[in-house]
CSV table of C-alpha atoms in Angstrom, one decimal:
chain,number,residue,atom,x,y,z
A,1,ASN,CA,39.3,60.1,5.3
A,2,ALA,CA,37.7,63.2,4.2
A,3,GLY,CA,34.8,64.7,6.4
A,4,VAL,CA,30.8,64.9,4.8
A,5,MET,CA,31.9,67.3,2.0
A,6,GLN,CA,28.6,69.7,1.3
A,7,ASN,CA,29.4,71.8,-2.3
A,8,PRO,CA,28.4,74.2,-3.5
A,9,ARG,CA,29.2,76.4,0.3
A,10,HIS,CA,27.3,79.1,-1.6
A,11,LEU,CA,24.4,79.3,-3.6
A,12,VAL,CA,22.6,82.3,-5.1
A,13,ARG,CA,19.7,81.1,-7.4
A,14,ARG,CA,16.5,83.8,-8.1
A,15,ARG,CA,12.9,83.1,-6.8
A,16,GLY,CA,11.4,80.2,-9.1
A,17,GLN,CA,14.9,78.9,-10.0
A,18,GLU,CA,16.0,74.9,-8.9
A,19,ALA,CA,18.2,74.4,-6.2
A,20,ARG,CA,21.0,71.3,-6.5
A,21,LEU,CA,22.4,70.9,-3.0
A,22,ARG,CA,25.5,68.3,-3.3
A,23,CYS,CA,26.3,66.4,-0.1
A,24,SER,CA,29.4,63.2,0.1
A,25,PRO,CA,28.9,61.9,3.1
A,26,MET,CA,32.3,60.3,4.7
A,27,LYS,CA,33.9,56.8,3.6
A,28,GLY,CA,32.2,53.7,4.4
A,29,HIS,CA,29.3,55.9,5.0
A,30,SER,CA,25.5,54.7,4.0
A,31,HIS,CA,23.5,56.8,6.0
A,32,VAL,CA,22.9,60.0,5.2
A,33,TYR,CA,20.5,62.9,7.5
A,34,TRP,CA,19.6,66.3,5.7
A,35,TYR,CA,18.5,69.2,8.1
A,36,ARG,CA,18.0,73.2,7.5
A,37,GLN,CA,18.6,75.4,9.9
A,38,LEU,CA,17.2,78.7,9.5
A,39,PRO,CA,18.6,82.4,10.5
A,40,GLU,CA,18.4,82.5,14.4
A,41,GLU,CA,17.3,78.9,14.7
A,42,GLY,CA,18.3,75.7,15.7
A,43,LEU,CA,18.8,72.8,13.5
A,44,LYS,CA,15.5,71.0,12.4
A,45,PHE,CA,15.7,67.8,10.7
A,46,MET,CA,14.6,67.0,6.4
A,47,VAL,CA,15.3,63.5,6.0
A,48,TYR,CA,16.9,60.5,6.1
A,49,LEU,CA,18.0,57.9,3.1
A,50,GLN,CA,20.3,54.9,3.0
A,51,LYS,CA,21.2,53.8,-0.2
A,52,GLU,CA,18.7,54.1,-2.5
A,53,ASN,CA,16.1,54.4,0.2
A,54,ILE,CA,14.6,56.9,1.6
A,55,ILE,CA,13.8,56.3,5.8
A,56,ASP,CA,12.0,58.9,6.6
A,57,GLU,CA,10.9,62.0,5.4
A,58,SER,CA,8.6,63.6,7.7
A,59,GLY,CA,11.0,67.3,7.8
A,60,MET,CA,10.6,67.4,3.9
A,61,PRO,CA,8.1,70.0,2.7
A,62,LYS,CA,5.3,68.3,0.8
A,63,GLU,CA,6.3,70.0,-2.4
A,64,ARG,CA,9.1,71.7,-3.9
A,65,PHE,CA,11.4,69.5,-2.2
A,66,SER,CA,12.4,65.7,-2.6
A,67,ALA,CA,16.1,63.8,-1.4
A,68,GLU,CA,17.7,61.3,-3.3
A,69,PHE,CA,21.2,59.2,-2.0
A,70,PRO,CA,21.9,57.0,-5.5
A,71,LYS,CA,23.8,53.8,-5.2
A,72,GLU,CA,26.7,56.3,-6.8
A,73,GLY,CA,27.6,59.2,-5.9
A,74,PRO,CA,26.4,62.1,-3.7
A,75,SER,CA,23.3,62.8,-1.4
A,76,ILE,CA,20.8,65.0,-4.0
A,77,LEU,CA,18.5,68.2,-2.1
A,78,ARG,CA,16.1,69.5,-4.8
A,79,ILE,CA,14.4,72.5,-4.3
A,80,GLN,CA,12.4,73.9,-7.4
A,81,GLN,CA,10.6,76.9,-8.2
A,82,VAL,CA,12.6,78.8,-5.0
A,83,VAL,CA,11.1,81.2,-2.8
A,84,ARG,CA,12.5,83.8,-0.5
A,85,GLY,CA,11.6,81.4,2.9
A,86,ASP,CA,14.0,78.5,1.0
A,87,SER,CA,17.1,80.9,2.4
A,88,ALA,CA,18.8,78.9,5.3
A,89,ALA,CA,21.8,77.4,5.5
A,90,TYR,CA,21.7,73.1,4.8
A,91,PHE,CA,23.5,71.3,6.7
A,92,CYS,CA,24.2,67.2,6.0
A,93,ALA,CA,25.8,64.5,8.2
A,94,SER,CA,26.2,60.9,8.1
A,95,SER,CA,26.7,58.0,10.0
A,96,PRO,CA,28.4,54.5,9.1
A,97,THR,CA,25.5,52.1,10.7
A,98,LEU,CA,22.3,52.3,13.1
A,99,GLU,CA,24.1,51.9,15.8
A,100,GLY,CA,22.7,54.3,19.0
A,101,GLY,CA,26.0,55.3,19.8
A,102,THR,CA,27.0,55.6,16.5
A,103,GLU,CA,28.5,59.7,16.5
A,104,ALA,CA,26.9,61.6,13.2
A,105,PHE,CA,29.4,63.8,11.6
A,106,PHE,CA,28.4,66.7,9.8
A,107,GLY,CA,29.6,68.6,6.5
A,108,GLN,CA,29.9,72.6,6.3
A,109,GLY,CA,26.8,72.9,4.9
A,110,THR,CA,25.9,75.4,1.6
A,111,ARG,CA,24.2,78.8,2.4
A,112,LEU,CA,21.6,79.2,0.0
A,113,THR,CA,20.1,83.0,-0.9
A,114,VAL,CA,17.4,83.5,-2.8
A,115,VAL,CA,17.0,86.8,-3.8
B,1,LYS,CA,6.0,66.2,21.2
B,2,ASN,CA,9.4,65.8,20.6
B,3,GLN,CA,11.5,68.5,21.7
B,4,VAL,CA,14.5,69.8,23.1
B,5,GLU,CA,14.7,73.4,25.2
B,6,GLN,CA,17.4,74.7,25.5
B,7,SER,CA,18.8,77.4,28.3
B,8,PRO,CA,19.9,80.7,28.2
B,9,GLN,CA,19.5,81.3,25.0
B,10,SER,CA,22.6,83.1,25.3
B,11,LEU,CA,25.1,83.6,27.8
B,12,ILE,CA,28.2,86.2,27.8
B,13,ILE,CA,31.0,85.4,30.7
B,14,LEU,CA,35.1,86.5,30.6
B,15,GLU,CA,37.3,84.5,29.8
B,16,GLY,CA,38.4,81.3,32.5
B,17,LYS,CA,35.7,81.7,34.2
B,18,ASN,CA,33.6,78.9,34.0
B,19,CYS,CA,29.6,77.9,33.2
B,20,THR,CA,26.9,75.5,32.7
B,21,LEU,CA,24.4,75.5,29.9
B,22,GLN,CA,20.9,73.6,30.5
B,23,CYS,CA,19.3,70.8,28.1
B,24,ASN,CA,15.8,69.6,29.1
B,25,TYR,CA,14.3,67.5,26.5
B,26,THR,CA,10.7,65.4,26.1
B,27,VAL,CA,11.7,63.2,23.4
B,28,SER,CA,11.2,59.9,24.3
B,29,PRO,CA,11.9,56.6,23.4
B,30,PHE,CA,15.3,58.3,24.6
B,31,SER,CA,18.8,56.5,22.9
B,32,ASN,CA,21.3,59.2,23.7
B,33,LEU,CA,22.1,62.7,24.2
B,34,ARG,CA,24.9,64.1,22.0
B,35,TRP,CA,26.2,68.1,23.3
B,36,TYR,CA,27.9,69.5,19.8
B,37,LYS,CA,30.1,73.0,18.9
B,38,GLN,CA,29.2,74.9,15.8
B,39,ASP,CA,31.2,77.5,14.9
B,40,THR,CA,29.4,79.8,12.6
B,41,GLY,CA,29.7,80.4,8.9
B,42,ARG,CA,30.9,75.4,10.3
B,43,GLY,CA,28.8,72.8,10.7
B,44,PRO,CA,28.8,71.0,13.4
B,45,VAL,CA,30.8,69.2,15.7
B,46,SER,CA,30.6,66.3,18.3
B,47,LEU,CA,32.1,67.3,22.0
B,48,THR,CA,30.5,64.3,24.1
B,49,ILE,CA,27.4,61.2,23.0
B,50,MET,CA,26.3,60.0,26.2
B,51,THR,CA,23.3,56.9,26.2
B,52,PHE,CA,21.1,56.2,29.6
B,53,SER,CA,23.3,55.1,31.7
B,54,GLU,CA,25.7,57.5,31.6
B,55,ASN,CA,25.9,59.8,34.5
B,56,THR,CA,28.3,62.3,33.1
B,57,LYS,CA,31.0,62.3,30.5
B,58,SER,CA,34.3,64.7,29.9
B,59,ASN,CA,36.3,65.9,27.0
B,60,GLY,CA,39.3,68.3,28.0
B,61,ARG,CA,37.7,71.2,29.9
B,62,TYR,CA,33.6,69.8,28.5
B,63,THR,CA,32.5,68.1,31.2
B,64,ALA,CA,28.4,66.5,30.2
B,65,THR,CA,25.5,65.2,33.0
B,66,LEU,CA,22.6,63.3,32.1
B,67,ASP,CA,20.2,62.8,34.1
B,68,ALA,CA,17.3,60.4,32.6
B,69,ASP,CA,15.1,60.2,35.0
B,70,THR,CA,14.8,63.7,34.9
B,71,LYS,CA,15.4,64.0,31.1
B,72,GLN,CA,18.1,66.5,32.3
B,73,SER,CA,21.5,67.3,31.0
B,74,SER,CA,24.2,69.8,31.3
B,75,LEU,CA,27.4,71.0,29.3
B,76,HIS,CA,30.0,72.7,32.2
B,77,ILE,CA,32.8,74.6,30.1
B,78,THR,CA,36.1,75.1,32.9
B,79,ALA,CA,38.5,78.3,32.1
B,80,SER,CA,36.6,78.3,29.2
B,81,GLN,CA,38.4,80.1,26.2
B,82,LEU,CA,38.1,82.6,23.3
B,83,SER,CA,37.4,79.8,20.9
B,84,ASP,CA,35.0,78.5,23.2
B,85,SER,CA,33.2,81.7,22.1
B,86,ALA,CA,29.8,79.3,20.1
B,87,SER,CA,26.7,78.3,19.7
B,88,TYR,CA,26.0,75.3,21.9
B,89,ILE,CA,23.5,72.2,20.3
B,90,CYS,CA,21.8,69.6,22.8
B,91,VAL,CA,20.5,66.8,20.2
B,92,VAL,CA,18.4,63.6,20.9
B,93,ARG,CA,18.3,60.8,19.0
B,94,ARG,CA,15.2,59.7,18.8
B,95,GLY,CA,15.0,55.3,20.0
B,96,GLY,CA,13.7,52.9,17.1
B,97,ALA,CA,14.2,52.7,13.5
B,98,THR,CA,13.9,56.6,12.4
B,99,ASN,CA,17.5,57.2,13.8
B,100,LYS,CA,16.6,61.0,13.8
B,101,LEU,CA,18.3,63.3,15.8
B,102,ILE,CA,15.9,66.1,17.6
B,103,PHE,CA,18.0,69.2,18.2
B,104,GLY,CA,18.3,72.1,20.4
B,105,THR,CA,18.1,75.4,19.1
B,106,GLY,CA,21.1,75.9,21.4
B,107,THR,CA,22.7,78.4,23.1
B,108,LEU,CA,24.6,81.3,22.0
B,109,LEU,CA,28.0,81.1,24.5
B,110,ALA,CA,30.0,84.6,24.0
B,111,VAL,CA,33.7,84.3,25.6
B,112,GLN,CA,35.5,88.3,26.5
B,113,PRO,CA,38.6,89.2,27.2
């Protein structure tokens, strides 16, 4: 059973371009979470999705950022018109259920650099 | 405000020594508390998960404690190894439907030979 897969591992974009980050959860997991880690800072919650639904997007910036988790395929975090401040590591985690003690497994992250 | 604070921010110890990392939280309602280890450039990996009723939980050389009354947790590392060098992150899951994990900023541990 492969772990949480994120791609690409590294992504370089020029200011104003779009960035698409992909996350394939572990097999059987229907809950996906996205976190952002700025340099020298901790992970900050962005969005929590279940298949075809956004459950909690309270950590998402109001503009330029969107996320989806379609019925088929990976979860996508999309950043439009990237700016230098978007440079960070973006981590995805997945879990199978809502139960409190359920483990959340993290991917290796995508490191976005905006030049 | 739901927060998780960790101390110290960084720590240097010699190989073979023990250390204890601290975590204080104000998250409410509380569901569980987790300690993660994050190696540089990697995703976090879970060490322990503790629920409200658990006071102590061990995982090899790692022992976590939880005092739900004072909202404090600690992670004790015994007989440290060079491979223990990493960031240790305290994470509290908030109760309710949002299933949100709230992260501390971590303690950066460096184990030196």
